[in-house]
mmCIF file of C-alpha atoms and ligand atoms in Angstrom:
data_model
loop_
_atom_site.group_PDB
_atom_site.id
_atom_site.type_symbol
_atom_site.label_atom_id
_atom_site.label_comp_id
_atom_site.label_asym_id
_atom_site.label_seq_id
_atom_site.Cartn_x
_atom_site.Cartn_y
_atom_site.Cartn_z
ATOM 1 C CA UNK K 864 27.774 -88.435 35.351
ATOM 2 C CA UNK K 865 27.529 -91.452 37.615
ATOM 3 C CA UNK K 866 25.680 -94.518 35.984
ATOM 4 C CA UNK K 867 26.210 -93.423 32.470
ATOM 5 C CA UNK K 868 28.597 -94.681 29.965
ATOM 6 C CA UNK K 869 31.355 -91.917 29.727
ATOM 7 C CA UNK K 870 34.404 -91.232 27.239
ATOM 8 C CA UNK K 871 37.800 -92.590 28.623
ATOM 9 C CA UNK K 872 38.763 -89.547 28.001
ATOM 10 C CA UNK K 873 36.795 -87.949 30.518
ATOM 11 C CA UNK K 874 38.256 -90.803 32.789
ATOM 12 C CA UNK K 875 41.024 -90.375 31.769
ATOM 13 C CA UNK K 876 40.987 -86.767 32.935
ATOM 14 C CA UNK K 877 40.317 -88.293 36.382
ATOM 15 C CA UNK K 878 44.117 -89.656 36.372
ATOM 16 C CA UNK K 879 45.484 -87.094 34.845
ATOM 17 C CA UNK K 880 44.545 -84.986 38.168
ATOM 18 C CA UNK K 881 45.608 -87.669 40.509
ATOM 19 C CA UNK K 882 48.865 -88.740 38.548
ATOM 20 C CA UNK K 883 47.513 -92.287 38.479
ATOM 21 C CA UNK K 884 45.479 -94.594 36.070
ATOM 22 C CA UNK K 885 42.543 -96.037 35.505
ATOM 23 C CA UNK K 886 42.390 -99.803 34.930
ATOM 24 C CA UNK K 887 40.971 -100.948 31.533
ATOM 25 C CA UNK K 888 39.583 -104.526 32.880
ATOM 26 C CA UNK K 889 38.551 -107.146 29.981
ATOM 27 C CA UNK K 890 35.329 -109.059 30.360
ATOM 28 C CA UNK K 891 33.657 -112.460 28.433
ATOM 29 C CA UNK K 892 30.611 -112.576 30.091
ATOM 30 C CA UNK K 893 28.106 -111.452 32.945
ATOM 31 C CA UNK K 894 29.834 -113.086 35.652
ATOM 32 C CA UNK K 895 32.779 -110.895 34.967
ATOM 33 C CA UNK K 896 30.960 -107.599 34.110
ATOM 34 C CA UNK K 897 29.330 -107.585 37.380
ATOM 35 C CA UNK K 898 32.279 -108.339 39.394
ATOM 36 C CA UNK K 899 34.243 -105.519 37.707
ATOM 37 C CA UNK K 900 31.145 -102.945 38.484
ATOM 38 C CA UNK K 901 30.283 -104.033 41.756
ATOM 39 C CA UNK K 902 34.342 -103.396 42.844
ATOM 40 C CA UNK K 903 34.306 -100.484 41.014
ATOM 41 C CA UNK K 904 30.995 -99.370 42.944
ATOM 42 C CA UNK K 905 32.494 -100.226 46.229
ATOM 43 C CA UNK K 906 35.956 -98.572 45.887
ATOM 44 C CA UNK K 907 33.966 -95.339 43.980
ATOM 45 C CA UNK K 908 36.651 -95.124 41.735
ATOM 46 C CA UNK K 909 36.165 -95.090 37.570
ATOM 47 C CA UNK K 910 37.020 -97.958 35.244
ATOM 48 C CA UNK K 911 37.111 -99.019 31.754
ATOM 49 C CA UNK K 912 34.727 -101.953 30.164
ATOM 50 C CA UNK K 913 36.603 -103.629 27.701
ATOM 51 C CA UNK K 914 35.646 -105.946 24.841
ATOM 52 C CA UNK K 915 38.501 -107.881 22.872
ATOM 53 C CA UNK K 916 37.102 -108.769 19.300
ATOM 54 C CA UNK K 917 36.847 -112.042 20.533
ATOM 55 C CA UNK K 918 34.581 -110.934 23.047
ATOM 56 C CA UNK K 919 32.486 -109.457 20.824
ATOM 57 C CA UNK K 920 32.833 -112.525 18.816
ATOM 58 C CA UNK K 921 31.781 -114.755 22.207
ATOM 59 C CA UNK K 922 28.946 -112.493 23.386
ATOM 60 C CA UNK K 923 27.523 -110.784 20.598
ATOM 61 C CA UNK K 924 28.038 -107.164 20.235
ATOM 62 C CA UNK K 925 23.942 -106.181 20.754
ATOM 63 C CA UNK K 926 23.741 -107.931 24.182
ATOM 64 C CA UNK K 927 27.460 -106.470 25.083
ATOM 65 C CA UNK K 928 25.787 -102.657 23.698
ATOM 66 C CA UNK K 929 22.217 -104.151 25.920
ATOM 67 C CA UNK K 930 24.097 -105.063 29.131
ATOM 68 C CA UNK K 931 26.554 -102.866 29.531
ATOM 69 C CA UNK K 932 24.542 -99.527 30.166
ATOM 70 C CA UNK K 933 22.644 -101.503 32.247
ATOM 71 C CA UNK K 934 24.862 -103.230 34.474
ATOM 72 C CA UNK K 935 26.807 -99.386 35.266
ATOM 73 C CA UNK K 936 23.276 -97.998 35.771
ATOM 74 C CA UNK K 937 22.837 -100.674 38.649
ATOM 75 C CA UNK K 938 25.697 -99.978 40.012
ATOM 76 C CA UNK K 939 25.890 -96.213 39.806
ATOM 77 C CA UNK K 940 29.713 -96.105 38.347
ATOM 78 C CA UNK K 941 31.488 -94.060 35.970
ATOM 79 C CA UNK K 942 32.821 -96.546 33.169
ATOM 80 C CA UNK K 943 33.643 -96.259 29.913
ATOM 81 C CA UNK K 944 32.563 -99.464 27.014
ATOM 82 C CA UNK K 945 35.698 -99.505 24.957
ATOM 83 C CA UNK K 946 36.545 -101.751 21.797
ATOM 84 C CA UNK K 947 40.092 -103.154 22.964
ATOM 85 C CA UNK K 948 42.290 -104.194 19.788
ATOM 86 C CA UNK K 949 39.990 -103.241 17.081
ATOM 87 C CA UNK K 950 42.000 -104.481 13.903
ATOM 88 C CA UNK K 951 39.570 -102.961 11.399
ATOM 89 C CA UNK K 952 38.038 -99.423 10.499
ATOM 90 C CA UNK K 953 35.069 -101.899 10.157
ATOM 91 C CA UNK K 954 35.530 -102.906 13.564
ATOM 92 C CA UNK K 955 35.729 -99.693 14.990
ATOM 93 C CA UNK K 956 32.491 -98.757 13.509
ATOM 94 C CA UNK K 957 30.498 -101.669 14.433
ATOM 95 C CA UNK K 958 31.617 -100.605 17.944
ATOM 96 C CA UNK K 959 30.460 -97.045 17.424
ATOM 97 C CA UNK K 960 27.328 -97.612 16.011
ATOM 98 C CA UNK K 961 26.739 -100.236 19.340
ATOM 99 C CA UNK K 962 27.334 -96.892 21.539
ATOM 100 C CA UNK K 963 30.921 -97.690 22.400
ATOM 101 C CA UNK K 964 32.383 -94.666 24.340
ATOM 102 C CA UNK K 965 36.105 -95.500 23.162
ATOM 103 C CA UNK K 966 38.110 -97.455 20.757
ATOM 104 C CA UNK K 967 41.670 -98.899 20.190
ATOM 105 C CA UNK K 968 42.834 -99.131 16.946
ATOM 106 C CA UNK K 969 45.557 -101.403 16.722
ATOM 107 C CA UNK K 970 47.320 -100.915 13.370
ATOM 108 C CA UNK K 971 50.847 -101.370 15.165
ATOM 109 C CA UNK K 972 51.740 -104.781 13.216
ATOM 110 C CA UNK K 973 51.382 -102.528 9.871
ATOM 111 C CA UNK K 974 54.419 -100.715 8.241
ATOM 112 C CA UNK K 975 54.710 -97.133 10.293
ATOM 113 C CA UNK K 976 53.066 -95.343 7.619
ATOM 114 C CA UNK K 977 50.038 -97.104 7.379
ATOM 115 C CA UNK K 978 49.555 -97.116 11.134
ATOM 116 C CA UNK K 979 49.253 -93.372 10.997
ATOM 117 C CA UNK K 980 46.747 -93.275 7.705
ATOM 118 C CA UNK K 981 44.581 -95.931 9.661
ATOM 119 C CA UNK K 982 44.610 -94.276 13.255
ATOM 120 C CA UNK K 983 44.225 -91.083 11.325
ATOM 121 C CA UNK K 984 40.721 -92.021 9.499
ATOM 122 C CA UNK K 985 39.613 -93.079 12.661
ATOM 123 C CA UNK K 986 40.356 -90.155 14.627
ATOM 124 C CA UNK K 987 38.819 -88.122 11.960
ATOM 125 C CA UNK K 988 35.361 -89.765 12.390
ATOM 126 C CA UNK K 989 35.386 -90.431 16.410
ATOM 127 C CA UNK K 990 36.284 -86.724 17.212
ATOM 128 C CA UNK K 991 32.924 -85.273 16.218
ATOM 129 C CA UNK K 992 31.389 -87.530 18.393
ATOM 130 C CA UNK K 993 33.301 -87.525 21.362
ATOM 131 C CA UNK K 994 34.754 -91.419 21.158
ATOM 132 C CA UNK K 995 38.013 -91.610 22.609
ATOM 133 C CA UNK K 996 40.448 -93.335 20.498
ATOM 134 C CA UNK K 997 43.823 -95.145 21.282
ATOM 135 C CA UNK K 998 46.185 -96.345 19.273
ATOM 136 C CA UNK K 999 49.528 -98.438 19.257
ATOM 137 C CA UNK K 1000 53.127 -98.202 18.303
ATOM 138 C CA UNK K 1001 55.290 -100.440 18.573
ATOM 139 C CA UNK K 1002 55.046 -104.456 19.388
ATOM 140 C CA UNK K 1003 54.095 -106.285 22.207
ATOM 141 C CA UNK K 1004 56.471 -109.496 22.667
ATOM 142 C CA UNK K 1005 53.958 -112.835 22.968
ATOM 143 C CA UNK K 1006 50.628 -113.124 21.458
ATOM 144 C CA UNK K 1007 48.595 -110.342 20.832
ATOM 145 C CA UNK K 1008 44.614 -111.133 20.058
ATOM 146 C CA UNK K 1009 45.569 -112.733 16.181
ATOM 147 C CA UNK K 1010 48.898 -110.944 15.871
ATOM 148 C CA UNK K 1011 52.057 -112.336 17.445
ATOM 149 C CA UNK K 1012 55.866 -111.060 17.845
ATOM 150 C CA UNK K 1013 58.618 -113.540 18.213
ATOM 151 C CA UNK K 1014 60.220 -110.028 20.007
ATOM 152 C CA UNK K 1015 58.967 -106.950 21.128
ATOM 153 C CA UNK K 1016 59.746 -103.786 19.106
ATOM 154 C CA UNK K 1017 60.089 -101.114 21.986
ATOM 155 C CA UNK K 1018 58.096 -97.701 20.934
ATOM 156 C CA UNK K 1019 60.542 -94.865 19.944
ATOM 157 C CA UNK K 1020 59.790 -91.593 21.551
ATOM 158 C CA UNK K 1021 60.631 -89.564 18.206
ATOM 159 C CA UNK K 1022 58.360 -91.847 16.052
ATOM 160 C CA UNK K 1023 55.535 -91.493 18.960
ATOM 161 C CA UNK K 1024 56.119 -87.531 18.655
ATOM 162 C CA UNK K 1025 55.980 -87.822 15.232
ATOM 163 C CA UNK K 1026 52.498 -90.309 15.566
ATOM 164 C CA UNK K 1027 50.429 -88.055 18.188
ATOM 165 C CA UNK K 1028 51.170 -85.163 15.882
ATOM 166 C CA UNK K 1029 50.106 -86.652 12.424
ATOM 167 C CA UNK K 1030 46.890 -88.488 14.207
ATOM 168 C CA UNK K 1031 45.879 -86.511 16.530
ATOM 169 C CA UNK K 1032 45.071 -89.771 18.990
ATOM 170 C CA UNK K 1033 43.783 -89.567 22.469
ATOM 171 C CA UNK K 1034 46.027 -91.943 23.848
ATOM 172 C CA UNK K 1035 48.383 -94.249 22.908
ATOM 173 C CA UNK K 1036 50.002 -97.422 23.875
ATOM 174 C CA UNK K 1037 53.520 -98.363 24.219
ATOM 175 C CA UNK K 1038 55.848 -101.382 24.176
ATOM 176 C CA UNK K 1039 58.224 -101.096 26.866
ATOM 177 C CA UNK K 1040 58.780 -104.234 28.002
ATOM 178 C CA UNK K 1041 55.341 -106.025 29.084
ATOM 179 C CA UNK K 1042 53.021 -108.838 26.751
ATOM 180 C CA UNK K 1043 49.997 -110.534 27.075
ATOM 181 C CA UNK K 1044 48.968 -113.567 28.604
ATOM 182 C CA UNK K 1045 50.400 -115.381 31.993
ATOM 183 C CA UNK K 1046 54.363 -115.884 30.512
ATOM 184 C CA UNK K 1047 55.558 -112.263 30.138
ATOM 185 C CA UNK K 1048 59.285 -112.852 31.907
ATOM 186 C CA UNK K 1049 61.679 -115.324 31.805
ATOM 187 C CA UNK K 1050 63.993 -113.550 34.080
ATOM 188 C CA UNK K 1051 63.160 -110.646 36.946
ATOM 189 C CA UNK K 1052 60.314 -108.571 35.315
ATOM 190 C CA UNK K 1053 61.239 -105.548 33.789
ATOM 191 C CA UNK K 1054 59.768 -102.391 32.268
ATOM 192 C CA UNK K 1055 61.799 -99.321 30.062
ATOM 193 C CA UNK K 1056 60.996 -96.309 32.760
ATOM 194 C CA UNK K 1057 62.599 -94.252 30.686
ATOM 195 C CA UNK K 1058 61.429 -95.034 27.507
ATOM 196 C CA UNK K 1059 58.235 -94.120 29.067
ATOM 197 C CA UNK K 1060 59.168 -90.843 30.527
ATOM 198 C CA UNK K 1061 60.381 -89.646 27.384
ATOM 199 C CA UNK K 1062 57.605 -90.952 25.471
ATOM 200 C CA UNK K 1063 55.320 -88.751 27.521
ATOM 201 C CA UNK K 1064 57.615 -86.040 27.623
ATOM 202 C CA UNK K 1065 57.498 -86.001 23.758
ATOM 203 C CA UNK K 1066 53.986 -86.227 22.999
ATOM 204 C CA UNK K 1067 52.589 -85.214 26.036
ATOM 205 C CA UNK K 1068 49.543 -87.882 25.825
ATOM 206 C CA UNK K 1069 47.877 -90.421 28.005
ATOM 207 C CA UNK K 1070 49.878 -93.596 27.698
ATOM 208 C CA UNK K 1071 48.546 -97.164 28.134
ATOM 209 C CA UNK K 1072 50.253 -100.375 29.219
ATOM 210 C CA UNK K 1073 49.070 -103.088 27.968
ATOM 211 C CA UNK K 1074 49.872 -106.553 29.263
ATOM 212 C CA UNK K 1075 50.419 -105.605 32.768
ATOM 213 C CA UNK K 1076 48.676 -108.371 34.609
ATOM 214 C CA UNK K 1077 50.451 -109.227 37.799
ATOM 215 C CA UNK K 1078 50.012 -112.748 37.642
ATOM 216 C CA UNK K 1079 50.357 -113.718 41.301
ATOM 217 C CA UNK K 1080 52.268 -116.114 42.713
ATOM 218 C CA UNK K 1081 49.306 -117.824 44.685
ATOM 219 C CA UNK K 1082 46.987 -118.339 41.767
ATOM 220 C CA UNK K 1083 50.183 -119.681 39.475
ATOM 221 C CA UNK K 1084 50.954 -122.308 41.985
ATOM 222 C CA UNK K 1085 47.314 -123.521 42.718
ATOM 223 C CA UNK K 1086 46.820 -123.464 38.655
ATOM 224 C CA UNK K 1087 49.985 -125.311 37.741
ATOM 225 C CA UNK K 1088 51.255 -122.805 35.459
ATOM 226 C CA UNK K 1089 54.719 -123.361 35.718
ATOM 227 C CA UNK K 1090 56.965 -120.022 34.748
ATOM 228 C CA UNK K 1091 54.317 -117.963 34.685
ATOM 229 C CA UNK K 1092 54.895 -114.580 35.733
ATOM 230 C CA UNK K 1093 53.704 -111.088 34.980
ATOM 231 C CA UNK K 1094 54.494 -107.390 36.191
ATOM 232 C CA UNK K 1095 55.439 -106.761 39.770
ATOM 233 C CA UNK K 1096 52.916 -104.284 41.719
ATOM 234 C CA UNK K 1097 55.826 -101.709 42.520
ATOM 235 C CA UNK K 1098 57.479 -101.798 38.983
ATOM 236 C CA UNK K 1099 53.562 -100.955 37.339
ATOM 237 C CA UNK K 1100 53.410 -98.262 40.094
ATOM 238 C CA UNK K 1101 56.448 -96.601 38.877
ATOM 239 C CA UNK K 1102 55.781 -97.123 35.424
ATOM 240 C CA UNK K 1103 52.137 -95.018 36.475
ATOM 241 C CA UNK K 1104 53.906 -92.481 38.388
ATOM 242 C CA UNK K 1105 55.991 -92.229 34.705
ATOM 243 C CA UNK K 1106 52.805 -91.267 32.400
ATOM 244 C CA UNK K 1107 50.957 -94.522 31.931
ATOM 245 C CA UNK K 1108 47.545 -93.803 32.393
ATOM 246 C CA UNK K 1109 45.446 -96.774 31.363
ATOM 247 C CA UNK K 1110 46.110 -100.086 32.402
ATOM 248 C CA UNK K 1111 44.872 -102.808 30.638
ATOM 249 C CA UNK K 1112 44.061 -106.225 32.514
ATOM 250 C CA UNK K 1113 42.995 -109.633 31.471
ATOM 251 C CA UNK K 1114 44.827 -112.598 32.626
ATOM 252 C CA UNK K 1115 44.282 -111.850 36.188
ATOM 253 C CA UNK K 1116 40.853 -111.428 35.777
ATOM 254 C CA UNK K 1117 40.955 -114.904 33.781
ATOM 255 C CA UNK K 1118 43.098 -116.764 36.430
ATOM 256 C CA UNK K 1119 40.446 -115.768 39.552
ATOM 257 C CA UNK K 1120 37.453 -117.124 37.781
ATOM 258 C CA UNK K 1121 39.298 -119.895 37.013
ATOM 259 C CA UNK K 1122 40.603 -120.618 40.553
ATOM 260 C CA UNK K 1123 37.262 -119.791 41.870
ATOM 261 C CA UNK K 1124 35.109 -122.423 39.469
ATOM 262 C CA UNK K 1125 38.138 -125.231 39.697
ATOM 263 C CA UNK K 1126 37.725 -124.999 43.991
ATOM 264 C CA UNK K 1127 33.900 -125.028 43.519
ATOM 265 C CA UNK K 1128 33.988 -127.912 40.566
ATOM 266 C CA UNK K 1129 36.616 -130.062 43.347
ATOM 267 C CA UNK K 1130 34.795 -129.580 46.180
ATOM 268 C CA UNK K 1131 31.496 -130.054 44.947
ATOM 269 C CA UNK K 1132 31.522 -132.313 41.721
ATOM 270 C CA UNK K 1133 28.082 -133.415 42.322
ATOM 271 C CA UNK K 1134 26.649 -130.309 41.921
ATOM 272 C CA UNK K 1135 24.510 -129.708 38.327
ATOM 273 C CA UNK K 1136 23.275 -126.011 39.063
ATOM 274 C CA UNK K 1137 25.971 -123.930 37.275
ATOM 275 C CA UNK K 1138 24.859 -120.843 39.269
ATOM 276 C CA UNK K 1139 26.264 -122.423 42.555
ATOM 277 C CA UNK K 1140 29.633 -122.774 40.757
ATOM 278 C CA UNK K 1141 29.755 -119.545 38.827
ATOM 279 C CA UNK K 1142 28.756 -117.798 41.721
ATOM 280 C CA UNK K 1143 31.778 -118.701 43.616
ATOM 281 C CA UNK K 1144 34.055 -118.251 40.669
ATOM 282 C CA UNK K 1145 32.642 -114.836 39.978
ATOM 283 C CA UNK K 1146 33.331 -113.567 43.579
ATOM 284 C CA UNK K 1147 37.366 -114.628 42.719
ATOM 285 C CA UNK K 1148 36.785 -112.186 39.759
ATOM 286 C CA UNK K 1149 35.297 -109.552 41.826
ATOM 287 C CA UNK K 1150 38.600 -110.160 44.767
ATOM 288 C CA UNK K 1151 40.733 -109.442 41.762
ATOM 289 C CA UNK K 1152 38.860 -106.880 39.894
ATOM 290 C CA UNK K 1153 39.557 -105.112 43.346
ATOM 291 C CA UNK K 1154 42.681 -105.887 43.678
ATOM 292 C CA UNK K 1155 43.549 -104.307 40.380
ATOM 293 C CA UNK K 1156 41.605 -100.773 41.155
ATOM 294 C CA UNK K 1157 43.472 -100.531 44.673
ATOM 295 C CA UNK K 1158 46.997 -100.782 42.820
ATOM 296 C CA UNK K 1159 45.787 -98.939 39.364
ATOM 297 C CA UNK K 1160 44.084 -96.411 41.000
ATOM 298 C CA UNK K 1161 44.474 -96.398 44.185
ATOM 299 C CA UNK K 1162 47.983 -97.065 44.066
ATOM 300 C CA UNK K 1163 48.186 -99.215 47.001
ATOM 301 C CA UNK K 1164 50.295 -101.967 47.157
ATOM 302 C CA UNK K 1165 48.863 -105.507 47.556
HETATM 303 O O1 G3H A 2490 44.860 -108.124 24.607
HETATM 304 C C1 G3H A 2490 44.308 -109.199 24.581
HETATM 305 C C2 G3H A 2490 43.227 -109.518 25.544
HETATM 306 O O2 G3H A 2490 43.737 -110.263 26.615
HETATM 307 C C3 G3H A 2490 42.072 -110.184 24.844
HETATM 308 O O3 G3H A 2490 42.289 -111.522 24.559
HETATM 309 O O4 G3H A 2490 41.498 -111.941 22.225
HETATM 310 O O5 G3H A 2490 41.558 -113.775 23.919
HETATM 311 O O6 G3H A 2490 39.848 -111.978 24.084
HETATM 312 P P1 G3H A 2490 41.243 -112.364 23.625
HETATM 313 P P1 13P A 2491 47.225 -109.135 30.268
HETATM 314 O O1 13P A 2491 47.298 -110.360 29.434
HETATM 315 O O2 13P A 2491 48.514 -108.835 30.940
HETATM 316 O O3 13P A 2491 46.093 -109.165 31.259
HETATM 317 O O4 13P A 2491 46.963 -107.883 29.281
HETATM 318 C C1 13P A 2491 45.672 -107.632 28.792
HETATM 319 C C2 13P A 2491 45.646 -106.595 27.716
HETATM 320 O O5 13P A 2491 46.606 -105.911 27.409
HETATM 321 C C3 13P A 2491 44.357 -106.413 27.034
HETATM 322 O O6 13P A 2491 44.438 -105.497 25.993
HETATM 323 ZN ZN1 ZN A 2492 46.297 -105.548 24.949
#
């Protein structure tokens, strides 16, 4: 159903057909919500609406839960609202009782055991009402919303077997190599193909990459991040082509705006109506939010 607030599941299904992904794009505000429907809209593809619990946090989860169905009703897409990092069974059903479609519970910083118990209890309560629910194993390397690993623990194929089969999860993402934020290589980037072949082979699920922003080379230079670099379009190609089939997004959603509202701000410091630079610097995030779909799920290269 177009304009309606779908499972990712259902989504999800979409890729499966088309061996690609869909891209799971993280938003703050309206500026960014709009730009990720409107490319959605115009590329007719599907896409995932995701909240960190910091966005929830920033915007307040009744205006996310007010805006939301709205904003995909304008624009006559097929999204899915999903809770990104929930760290809580509280969490989780804040989200759900807000109409989320889909939720990620991220126990993976808890001992193995407790992982499954959590992800399990939350299953158990999203399957009889059609909420799609990911999970993690394993750790991302950087800083992950409040949790951070000094090195990434790679997911073991076995112990994601042995996961999918005592949780019963939707989906579930992986460490193989990538981690949030704008500093995920210090070398050539790299990601465990393998590791993700037999991960899918195993448990036969939908698997998400996380921290796969591409953090290009123009926007680095013109914001001064020095060593910043992220995932390489080919390499996240591959890795869909693999059995990743959600693709989760931030940074380079965060570094358009940015470049966007710093060119406005420079060019045209005078200027007191924040609409005329948030206009601008929401147009970045819509270049980018396309950018994203065409290599998610489009698979085009950029
Ligand atoms: O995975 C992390 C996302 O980039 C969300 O980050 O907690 O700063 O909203 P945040
Ligand atoms: P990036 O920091 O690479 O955009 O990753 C975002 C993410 O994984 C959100 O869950
Ligand atoms: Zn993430």
């Amino acid at each position: 159903m177009k304009g309606e607030l779908v499972p990712s599941a259902e989504l999800i299904g979409y890729a499966e057909e088309r061996n690609t992904a869909i891209a799971s794009l993280n938003f703050n505000n309206y500026e960014f919500l709009n730009a990720i429907c409107r490319a959605a809209a115009e590329l007719e593809v599907p896409v995932i609406l995701a909240t960190s619990e910091g966005a929830i946090r920033y915007m307040g989860i009744d205006v996310i839960s007010a805006m939301v169905p709205q904003m995909v009703k304008r624009y006559g897409i097929k999204a899915s609202l999903h809770l990104d990092h929930g760290r809580s069974f509280e969490t989780v059903m804040l989200a759900i009782r807000y109409g989320y479609t889909s939720v990620m519970i991220d126990a993976s910083d808890k001992p193995y055991e407790e992982n499954v118990r959590i992800t399990s209890e939350v299953v158990r309560v999203c399957k009889p009402l059609g909420i799609t629910v990911e999970a993690e194993l394993g750790v991302l390397a950087g800083v992950e919303d409040e949790v951070s690993a000094e090195k990434g623990i790679y997911t073991d194929p076995q112990q994601a077997k042995d996961f999918v089969e005592k949780t019963g999860v939707d989906m579930l993402a992986v460490a193989v190599g990538t981690s949030h934020g704008a500093y995920k290589f210090k070398g050539e980037p790299h990601i465990d193909i393998d590791r993700v072949r037999r991960i899918r082979e195993l448990t036969k699920k939908p698997l998400v990459l996380h921290g796969a922003s591409g953090v290009y080379r123009e926007f680095v230079e013109e914001l001064g991040l020095e060593g910043a670099k992220g995932l390489s379009d080919d390499l996240l190609i591959k890795a869909i082509k693999s059995g990743i089939r959600k693709v989760n997004t931030d940074t380079d959603l965060r570094m358009a705006f940015m470049v966007g509202l710093r060119r406005s701000l420079s060019k045209n410091p005078k200027e007191i109506d924040p609409r005329k630079h948030l206009t601008p610097a929401m147009e970045e995030v819509y270049k980018m939010a396309s950018k994203r779909l065409r290599v998610i799920t489009l698979g085009e290269l950029s």
